Tab-separated table of C-alpha atoms in Angstrom:
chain	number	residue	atom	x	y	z
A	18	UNK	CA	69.734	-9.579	14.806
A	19	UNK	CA	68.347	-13.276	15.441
A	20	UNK	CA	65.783	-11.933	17.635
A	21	UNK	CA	64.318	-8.652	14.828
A	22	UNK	CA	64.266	-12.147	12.061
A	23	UNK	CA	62.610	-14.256	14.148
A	24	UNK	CA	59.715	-11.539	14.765
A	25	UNK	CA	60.002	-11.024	10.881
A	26	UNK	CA	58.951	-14.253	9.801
A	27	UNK	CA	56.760	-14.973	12.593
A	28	UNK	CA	55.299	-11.338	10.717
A	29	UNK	CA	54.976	-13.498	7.596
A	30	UNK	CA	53.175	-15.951	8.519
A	31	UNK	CA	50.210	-13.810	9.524
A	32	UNK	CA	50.040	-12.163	5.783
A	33	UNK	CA	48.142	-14.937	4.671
A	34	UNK	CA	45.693	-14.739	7.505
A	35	UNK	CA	45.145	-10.813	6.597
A	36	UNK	CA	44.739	-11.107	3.074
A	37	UNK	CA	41.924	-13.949	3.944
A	38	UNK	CA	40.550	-11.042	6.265
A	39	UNK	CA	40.569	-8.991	3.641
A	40	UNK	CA	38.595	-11.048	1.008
A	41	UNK	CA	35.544	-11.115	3.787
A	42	UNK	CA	35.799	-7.826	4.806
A	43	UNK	CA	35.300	-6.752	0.957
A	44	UNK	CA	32.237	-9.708	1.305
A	45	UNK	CA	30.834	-8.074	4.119
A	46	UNK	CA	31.087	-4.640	2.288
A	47	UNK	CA	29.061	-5.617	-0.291
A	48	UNK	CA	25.905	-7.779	1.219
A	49	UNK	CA	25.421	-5.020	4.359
A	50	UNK	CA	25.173	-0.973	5.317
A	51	UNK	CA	27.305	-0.689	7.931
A	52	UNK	CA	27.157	2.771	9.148
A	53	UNK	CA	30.331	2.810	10.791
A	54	UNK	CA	31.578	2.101	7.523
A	55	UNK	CA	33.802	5.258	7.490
A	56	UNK	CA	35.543	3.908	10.452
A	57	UNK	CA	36.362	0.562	9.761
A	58	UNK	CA	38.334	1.415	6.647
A	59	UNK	CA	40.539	3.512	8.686
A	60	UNK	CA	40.534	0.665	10.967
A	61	UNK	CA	41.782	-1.711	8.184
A	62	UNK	CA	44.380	0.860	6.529
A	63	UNK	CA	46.380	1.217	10.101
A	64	UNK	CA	46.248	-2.566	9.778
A	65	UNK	CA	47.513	-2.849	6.006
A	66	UNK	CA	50.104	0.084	7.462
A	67	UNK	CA	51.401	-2.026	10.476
A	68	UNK	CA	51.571	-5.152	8.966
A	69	UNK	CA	53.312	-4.121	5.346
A	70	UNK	CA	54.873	-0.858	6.236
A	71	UNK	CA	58.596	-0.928	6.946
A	72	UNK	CA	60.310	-2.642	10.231
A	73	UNK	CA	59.338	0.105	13.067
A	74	UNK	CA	55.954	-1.047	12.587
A	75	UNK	CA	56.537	-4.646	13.352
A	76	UNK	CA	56.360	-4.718	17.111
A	77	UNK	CA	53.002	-3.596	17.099
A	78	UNK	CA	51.239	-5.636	13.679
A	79	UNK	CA	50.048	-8.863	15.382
A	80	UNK	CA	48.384	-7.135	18.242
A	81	UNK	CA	46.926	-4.483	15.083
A	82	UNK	CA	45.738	-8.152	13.536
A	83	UNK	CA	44.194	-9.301	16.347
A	84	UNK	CA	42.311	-6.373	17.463
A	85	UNK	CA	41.033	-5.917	13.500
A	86	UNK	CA	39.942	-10.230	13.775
A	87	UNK	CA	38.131	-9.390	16.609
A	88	UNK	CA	35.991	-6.587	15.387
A	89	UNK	CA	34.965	-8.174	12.355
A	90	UNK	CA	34.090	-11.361	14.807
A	91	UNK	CA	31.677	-8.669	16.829
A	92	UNK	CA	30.590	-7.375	13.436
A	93	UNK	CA	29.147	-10.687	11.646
A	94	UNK	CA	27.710	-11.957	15.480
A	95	UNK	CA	25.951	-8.930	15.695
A	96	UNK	CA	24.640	-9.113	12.004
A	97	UNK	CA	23.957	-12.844	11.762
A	98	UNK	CA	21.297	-13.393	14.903
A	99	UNK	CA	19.772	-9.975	13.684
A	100	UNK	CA	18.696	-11.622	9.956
A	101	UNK	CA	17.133	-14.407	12.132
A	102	UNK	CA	14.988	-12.322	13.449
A	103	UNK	CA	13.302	-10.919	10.536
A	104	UNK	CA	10.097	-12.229	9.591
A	105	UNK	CA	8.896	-12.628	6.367
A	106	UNK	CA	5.396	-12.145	5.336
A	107	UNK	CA	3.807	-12.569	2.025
A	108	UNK	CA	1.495	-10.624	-0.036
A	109	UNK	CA	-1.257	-11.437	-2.299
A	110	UNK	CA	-1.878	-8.567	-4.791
A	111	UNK	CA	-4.856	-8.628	-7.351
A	112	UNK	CA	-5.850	-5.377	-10.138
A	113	UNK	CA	-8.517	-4.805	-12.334
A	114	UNK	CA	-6.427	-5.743	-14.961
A	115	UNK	CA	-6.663	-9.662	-13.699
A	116	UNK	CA	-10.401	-9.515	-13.589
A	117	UNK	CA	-12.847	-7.060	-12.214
A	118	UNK	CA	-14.329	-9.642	-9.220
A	119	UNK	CA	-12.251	-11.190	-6.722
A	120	UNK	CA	-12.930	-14.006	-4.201
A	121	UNK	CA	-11.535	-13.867	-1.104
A	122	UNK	CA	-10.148	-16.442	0.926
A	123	UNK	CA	-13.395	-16.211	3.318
A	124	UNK	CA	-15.929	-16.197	0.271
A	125	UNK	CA	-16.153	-12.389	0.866
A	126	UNK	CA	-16.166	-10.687	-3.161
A	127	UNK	CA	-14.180	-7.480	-4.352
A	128	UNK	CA	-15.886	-5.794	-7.269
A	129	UNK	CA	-13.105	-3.295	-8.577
A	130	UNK	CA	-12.692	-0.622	-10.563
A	131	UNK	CA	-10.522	0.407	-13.595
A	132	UNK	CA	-7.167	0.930	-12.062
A	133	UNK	CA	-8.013	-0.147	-8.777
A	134	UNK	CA	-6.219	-2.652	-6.764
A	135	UNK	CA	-6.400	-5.018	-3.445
A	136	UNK	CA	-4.158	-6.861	-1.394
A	137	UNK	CA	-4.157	-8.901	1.292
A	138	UNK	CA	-1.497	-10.949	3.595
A	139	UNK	CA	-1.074	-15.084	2.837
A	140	UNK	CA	-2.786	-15.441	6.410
A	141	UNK	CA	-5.862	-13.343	5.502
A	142	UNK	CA	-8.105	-16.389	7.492
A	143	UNK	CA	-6.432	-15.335	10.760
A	144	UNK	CA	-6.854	-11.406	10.199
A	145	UNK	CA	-8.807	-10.379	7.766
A	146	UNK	CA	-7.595	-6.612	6.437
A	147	UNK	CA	-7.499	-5.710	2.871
A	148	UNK	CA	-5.299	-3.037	1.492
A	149	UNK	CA	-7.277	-1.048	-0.957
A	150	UNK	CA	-5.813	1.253	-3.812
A	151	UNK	CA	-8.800	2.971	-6.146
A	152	UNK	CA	-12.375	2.348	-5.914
A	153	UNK	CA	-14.124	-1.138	-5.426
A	154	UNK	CA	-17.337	-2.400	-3.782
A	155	UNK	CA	-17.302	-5.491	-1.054
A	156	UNK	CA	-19.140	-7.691	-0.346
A	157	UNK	CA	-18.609	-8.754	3.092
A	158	UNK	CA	-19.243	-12.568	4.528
A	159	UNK	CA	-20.545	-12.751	8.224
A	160	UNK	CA	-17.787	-14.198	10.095
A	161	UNK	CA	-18.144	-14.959	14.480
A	162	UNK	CA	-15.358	-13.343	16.225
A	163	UNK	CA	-13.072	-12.412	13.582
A	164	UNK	CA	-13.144	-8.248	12.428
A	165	UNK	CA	-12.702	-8.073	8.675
A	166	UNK	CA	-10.941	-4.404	7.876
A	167	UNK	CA	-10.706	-2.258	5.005
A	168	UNK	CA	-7.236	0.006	4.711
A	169	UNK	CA	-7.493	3.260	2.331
A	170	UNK	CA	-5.371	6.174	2.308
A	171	UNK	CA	-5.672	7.721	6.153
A	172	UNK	CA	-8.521	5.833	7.213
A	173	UNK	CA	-9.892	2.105	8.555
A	174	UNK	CA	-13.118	0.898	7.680
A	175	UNK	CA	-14.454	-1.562	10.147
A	176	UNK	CA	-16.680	-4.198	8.942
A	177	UNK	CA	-20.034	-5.800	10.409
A	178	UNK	CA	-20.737	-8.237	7.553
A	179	UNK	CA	-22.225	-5.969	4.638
A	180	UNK	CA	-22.412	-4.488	1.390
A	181	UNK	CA	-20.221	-1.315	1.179
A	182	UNK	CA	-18.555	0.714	-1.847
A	183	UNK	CA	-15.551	2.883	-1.891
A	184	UNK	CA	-14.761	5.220	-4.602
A	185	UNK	CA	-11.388	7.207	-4.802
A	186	UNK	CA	-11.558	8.789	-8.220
A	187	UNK	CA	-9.244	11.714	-6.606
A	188	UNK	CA	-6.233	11.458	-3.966
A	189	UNK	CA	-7.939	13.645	-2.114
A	190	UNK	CA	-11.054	12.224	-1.552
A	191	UNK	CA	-12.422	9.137	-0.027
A	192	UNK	CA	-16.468	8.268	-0.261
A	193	UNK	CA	-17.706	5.259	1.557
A	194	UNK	CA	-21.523	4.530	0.750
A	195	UNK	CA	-23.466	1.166	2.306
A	196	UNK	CA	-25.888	-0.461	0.730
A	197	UNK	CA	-26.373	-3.608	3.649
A	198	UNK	CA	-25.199	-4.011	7.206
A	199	UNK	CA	-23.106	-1.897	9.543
A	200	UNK	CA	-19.513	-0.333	8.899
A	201	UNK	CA	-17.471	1.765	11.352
A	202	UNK	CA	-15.498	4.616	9.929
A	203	UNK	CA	-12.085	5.916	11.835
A	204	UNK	CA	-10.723	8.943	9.443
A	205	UNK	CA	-6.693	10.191	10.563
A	206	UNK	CA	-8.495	12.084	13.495
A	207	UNK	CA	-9.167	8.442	15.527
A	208	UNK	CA	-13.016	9.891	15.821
A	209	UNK	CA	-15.258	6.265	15.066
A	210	UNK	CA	-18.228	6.993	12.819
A	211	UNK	CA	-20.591	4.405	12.814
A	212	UNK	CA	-22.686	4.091	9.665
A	213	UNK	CA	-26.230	2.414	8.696
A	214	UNK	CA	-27.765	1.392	5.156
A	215	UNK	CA	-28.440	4.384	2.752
A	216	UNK	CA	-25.921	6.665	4.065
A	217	UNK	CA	-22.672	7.823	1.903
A	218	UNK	CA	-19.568	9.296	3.646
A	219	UNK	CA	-17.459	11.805	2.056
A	220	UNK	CA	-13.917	11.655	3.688
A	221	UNK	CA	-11.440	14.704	3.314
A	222	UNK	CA	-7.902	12.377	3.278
A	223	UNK	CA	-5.692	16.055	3.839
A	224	UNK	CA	-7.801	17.265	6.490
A	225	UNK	CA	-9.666	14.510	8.352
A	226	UNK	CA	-12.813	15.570	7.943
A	227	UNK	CA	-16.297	13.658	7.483
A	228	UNK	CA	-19.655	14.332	6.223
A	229	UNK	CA	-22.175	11.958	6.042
A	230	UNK	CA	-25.162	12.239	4.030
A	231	UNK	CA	-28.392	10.180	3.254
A	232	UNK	CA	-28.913	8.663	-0.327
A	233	UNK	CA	-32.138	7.002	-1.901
A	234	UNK	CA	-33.083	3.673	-0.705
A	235	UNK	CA	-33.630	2.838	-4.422
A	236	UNK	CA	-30.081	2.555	-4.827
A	237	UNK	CA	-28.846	-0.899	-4.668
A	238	UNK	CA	-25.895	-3.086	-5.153
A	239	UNK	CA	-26.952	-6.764	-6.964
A	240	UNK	CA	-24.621	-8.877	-8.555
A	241	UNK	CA	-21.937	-6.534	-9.713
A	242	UNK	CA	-23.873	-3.718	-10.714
A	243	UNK	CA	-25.750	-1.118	-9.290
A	244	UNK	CA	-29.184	-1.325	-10.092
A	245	UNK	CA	-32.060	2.010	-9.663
A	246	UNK	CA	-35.544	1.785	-8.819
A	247	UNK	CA	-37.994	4.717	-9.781
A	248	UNK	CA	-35.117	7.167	-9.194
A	249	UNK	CA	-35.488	10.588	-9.529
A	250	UNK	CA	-32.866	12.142	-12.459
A	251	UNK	CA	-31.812	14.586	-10.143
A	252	UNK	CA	-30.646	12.380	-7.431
A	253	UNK	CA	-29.450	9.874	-10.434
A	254	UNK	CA	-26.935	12.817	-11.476
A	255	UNK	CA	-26.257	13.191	-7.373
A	256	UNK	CA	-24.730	9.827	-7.578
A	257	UNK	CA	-23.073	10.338	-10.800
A	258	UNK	CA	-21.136	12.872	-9.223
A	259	UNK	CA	-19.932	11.041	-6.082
A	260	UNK	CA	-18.764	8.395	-8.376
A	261	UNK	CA	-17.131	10.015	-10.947
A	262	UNK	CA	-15.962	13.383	-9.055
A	263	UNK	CA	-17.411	15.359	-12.417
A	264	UNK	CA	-20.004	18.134	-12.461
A	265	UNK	CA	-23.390	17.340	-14.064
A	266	UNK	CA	-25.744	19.274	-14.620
A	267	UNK	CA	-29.312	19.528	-15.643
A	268	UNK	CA	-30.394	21.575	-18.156
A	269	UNK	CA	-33.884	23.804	-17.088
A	270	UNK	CA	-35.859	22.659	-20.161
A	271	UNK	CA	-35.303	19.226	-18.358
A	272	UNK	CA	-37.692	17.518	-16.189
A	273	UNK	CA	-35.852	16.721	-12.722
A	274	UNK	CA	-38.435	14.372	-11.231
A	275	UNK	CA	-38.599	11.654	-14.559
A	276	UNK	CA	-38.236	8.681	-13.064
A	277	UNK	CA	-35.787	5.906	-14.238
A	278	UNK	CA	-34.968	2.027	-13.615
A	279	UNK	CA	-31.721	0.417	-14.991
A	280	UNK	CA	-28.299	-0.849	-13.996
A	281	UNK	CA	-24.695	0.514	-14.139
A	282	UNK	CA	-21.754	-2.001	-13.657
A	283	UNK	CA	-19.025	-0.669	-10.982
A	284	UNK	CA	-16.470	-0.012	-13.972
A	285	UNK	CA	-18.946	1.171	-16.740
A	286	UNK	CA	-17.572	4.898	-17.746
A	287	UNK	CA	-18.922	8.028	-17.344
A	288	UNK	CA	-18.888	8.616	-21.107
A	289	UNK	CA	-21.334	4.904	-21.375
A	290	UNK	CA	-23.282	5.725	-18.299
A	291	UNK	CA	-24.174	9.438	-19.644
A	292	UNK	CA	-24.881	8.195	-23.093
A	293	UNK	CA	-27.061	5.307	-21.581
A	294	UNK	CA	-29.299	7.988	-19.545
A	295	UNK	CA	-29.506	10.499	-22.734
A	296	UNK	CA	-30.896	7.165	-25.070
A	297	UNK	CA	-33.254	5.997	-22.188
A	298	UNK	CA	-34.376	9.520	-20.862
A	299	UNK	CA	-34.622	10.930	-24.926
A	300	UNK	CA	-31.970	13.734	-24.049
A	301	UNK	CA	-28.225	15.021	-25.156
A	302	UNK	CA	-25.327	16.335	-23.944
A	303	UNK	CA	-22.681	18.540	-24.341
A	304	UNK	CA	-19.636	18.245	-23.036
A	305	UNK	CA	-16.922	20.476	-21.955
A	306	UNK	CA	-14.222	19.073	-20.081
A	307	UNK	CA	-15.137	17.359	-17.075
A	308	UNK	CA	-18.429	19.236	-17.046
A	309	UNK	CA	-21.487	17.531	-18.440
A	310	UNK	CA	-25.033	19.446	-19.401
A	311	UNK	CA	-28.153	17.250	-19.975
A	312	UNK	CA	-30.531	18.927	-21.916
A	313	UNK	CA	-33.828	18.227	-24.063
């Protein structure tokens, strides 16, 4: 009898310890995903079951104790020197909605577009890369030894120092045109396109595939807009397209070869920058959908 009371009480004074072990185990519960979740509560409930369960348990409840303190001891020294270890890194994140130009950290500028957005890591100076979401153009400052990258959708853009824009108007399609300097282009398919001034790249983001094309020289990018030189109306409505992702069209009656000089801002619209050729060009339009017709 002396010796079942003496293991009784010595039983007691371990309750205390296991309903501390209880409060951080319910601690623990709630601040991490364990995934052997599932098999520490059974763990715990032969614990509760030794320890507070009738007498024929109590041989066995401090070793039960133990072996419970010394997996939650494993448990927080494997958690603790694993948070150490994660790095933080911070994000700078500017929209159109904030203001259509942006300054980088190197003096390079972002011209976006409506519903476009950049961002870029609090280190940029140390690797330049820029995270783009819509359409914007860049303007990129020369910089020795340091690679200044462009991130859209599937693809890289590699930068030389240069005057690039890139239009998304459509998840599925990426187009890249250069006004100034040298860009490499590497599309989901790792195959490195190298690109020179006057050349537009149309980028299938599903399929990986490229096709680069030649635009008019009289196409220019100067101080936030893009400014035309003796254009051709034809190749005017070309560009409209690639920018916009409508369909415009030219009616007969209309001469193709009337040559035009103005500006259009990154953002304007297509509904300003249609109505802006009609008043300068004396035409109209009609327009059905996403489909314009220019006619006389």
């Amino acid at each position: 009898m002396n010796q079942k009371k003496h293991k009784t009480e010595d039983l007691g004074n371990w309750k205390p310890f296991v309903e501390q072990l209880h409060k951080e185990w319910e601690k623990v519960k709630s601040e991490q995903v364990d995934e052997n979740l599932e098999l520490k509560e059974k763990t715990w409930k032969r614990v509760d079951r030794k320890i507070f369960s009738p007498r024929r348990y109590i041989l066995r409840a401090g070793w039960a104790v133990a072996a419970a303190l010394v997996g939650v001891m494993l448990y927080w020294g494997y958690k603790i020197p694993e948070k150490h270890e994660i790095k933080s890194v911070a994000y700078i994140e500017h929209s159109y909605v904030e203001g259509r130009m942006y300054i980088l950290p190197d003096s390079s500028t972002v011209w976006l577009e409506p519903e476009s957005k950049i961002r870029i890591s609090s280190d940029f100076l140390s690797k330049r890369e820029v995270w783009l979401t819509g359409s914007s153009v860049f303007e990129v400052k020369k910089k020795a030894n340091t690679d200044f990258k462009v991130y859209i959708n599937t693809a890289c853009i590699e930068v030389k120092g240069t005057v690039f824009s890139v239009n998304q108007p459509t998840l599925d399609t990426s187009i890249i045109a250069l006004y100034e300097g040298a860009i490499d282009f590497v599309g989901k398919n790792q195959s490195l396109i190298s690109m020179a001034p006057s050349q537009r790249l149309v980028y299938d983001v599903h399929t990986g595939s490229t096709l680069v094309e030649k635009f008019p020289e009289n196409i220019q990018w100067v101080d936030g807009n893009y400014r035309f030189t003796d254009i051709r109306l034809d190749n005017l409505m070309d560009f409209i397209r690639k920018k916009y992702r409508v369909e415009v069209e030219l009616d007969k009656a209309v001469n193709h070869g009337l040559l035009l000089t103005g500006t259009i801002r990154n953002d304007e619209s297509m509904e300003a920058v249609i109505e802006k050729i009609c008043f300068s060009s004396q035409l109209t339009y009609k327009k059905n959908g996403s489909h314009y017709l220019l006619m006389k």
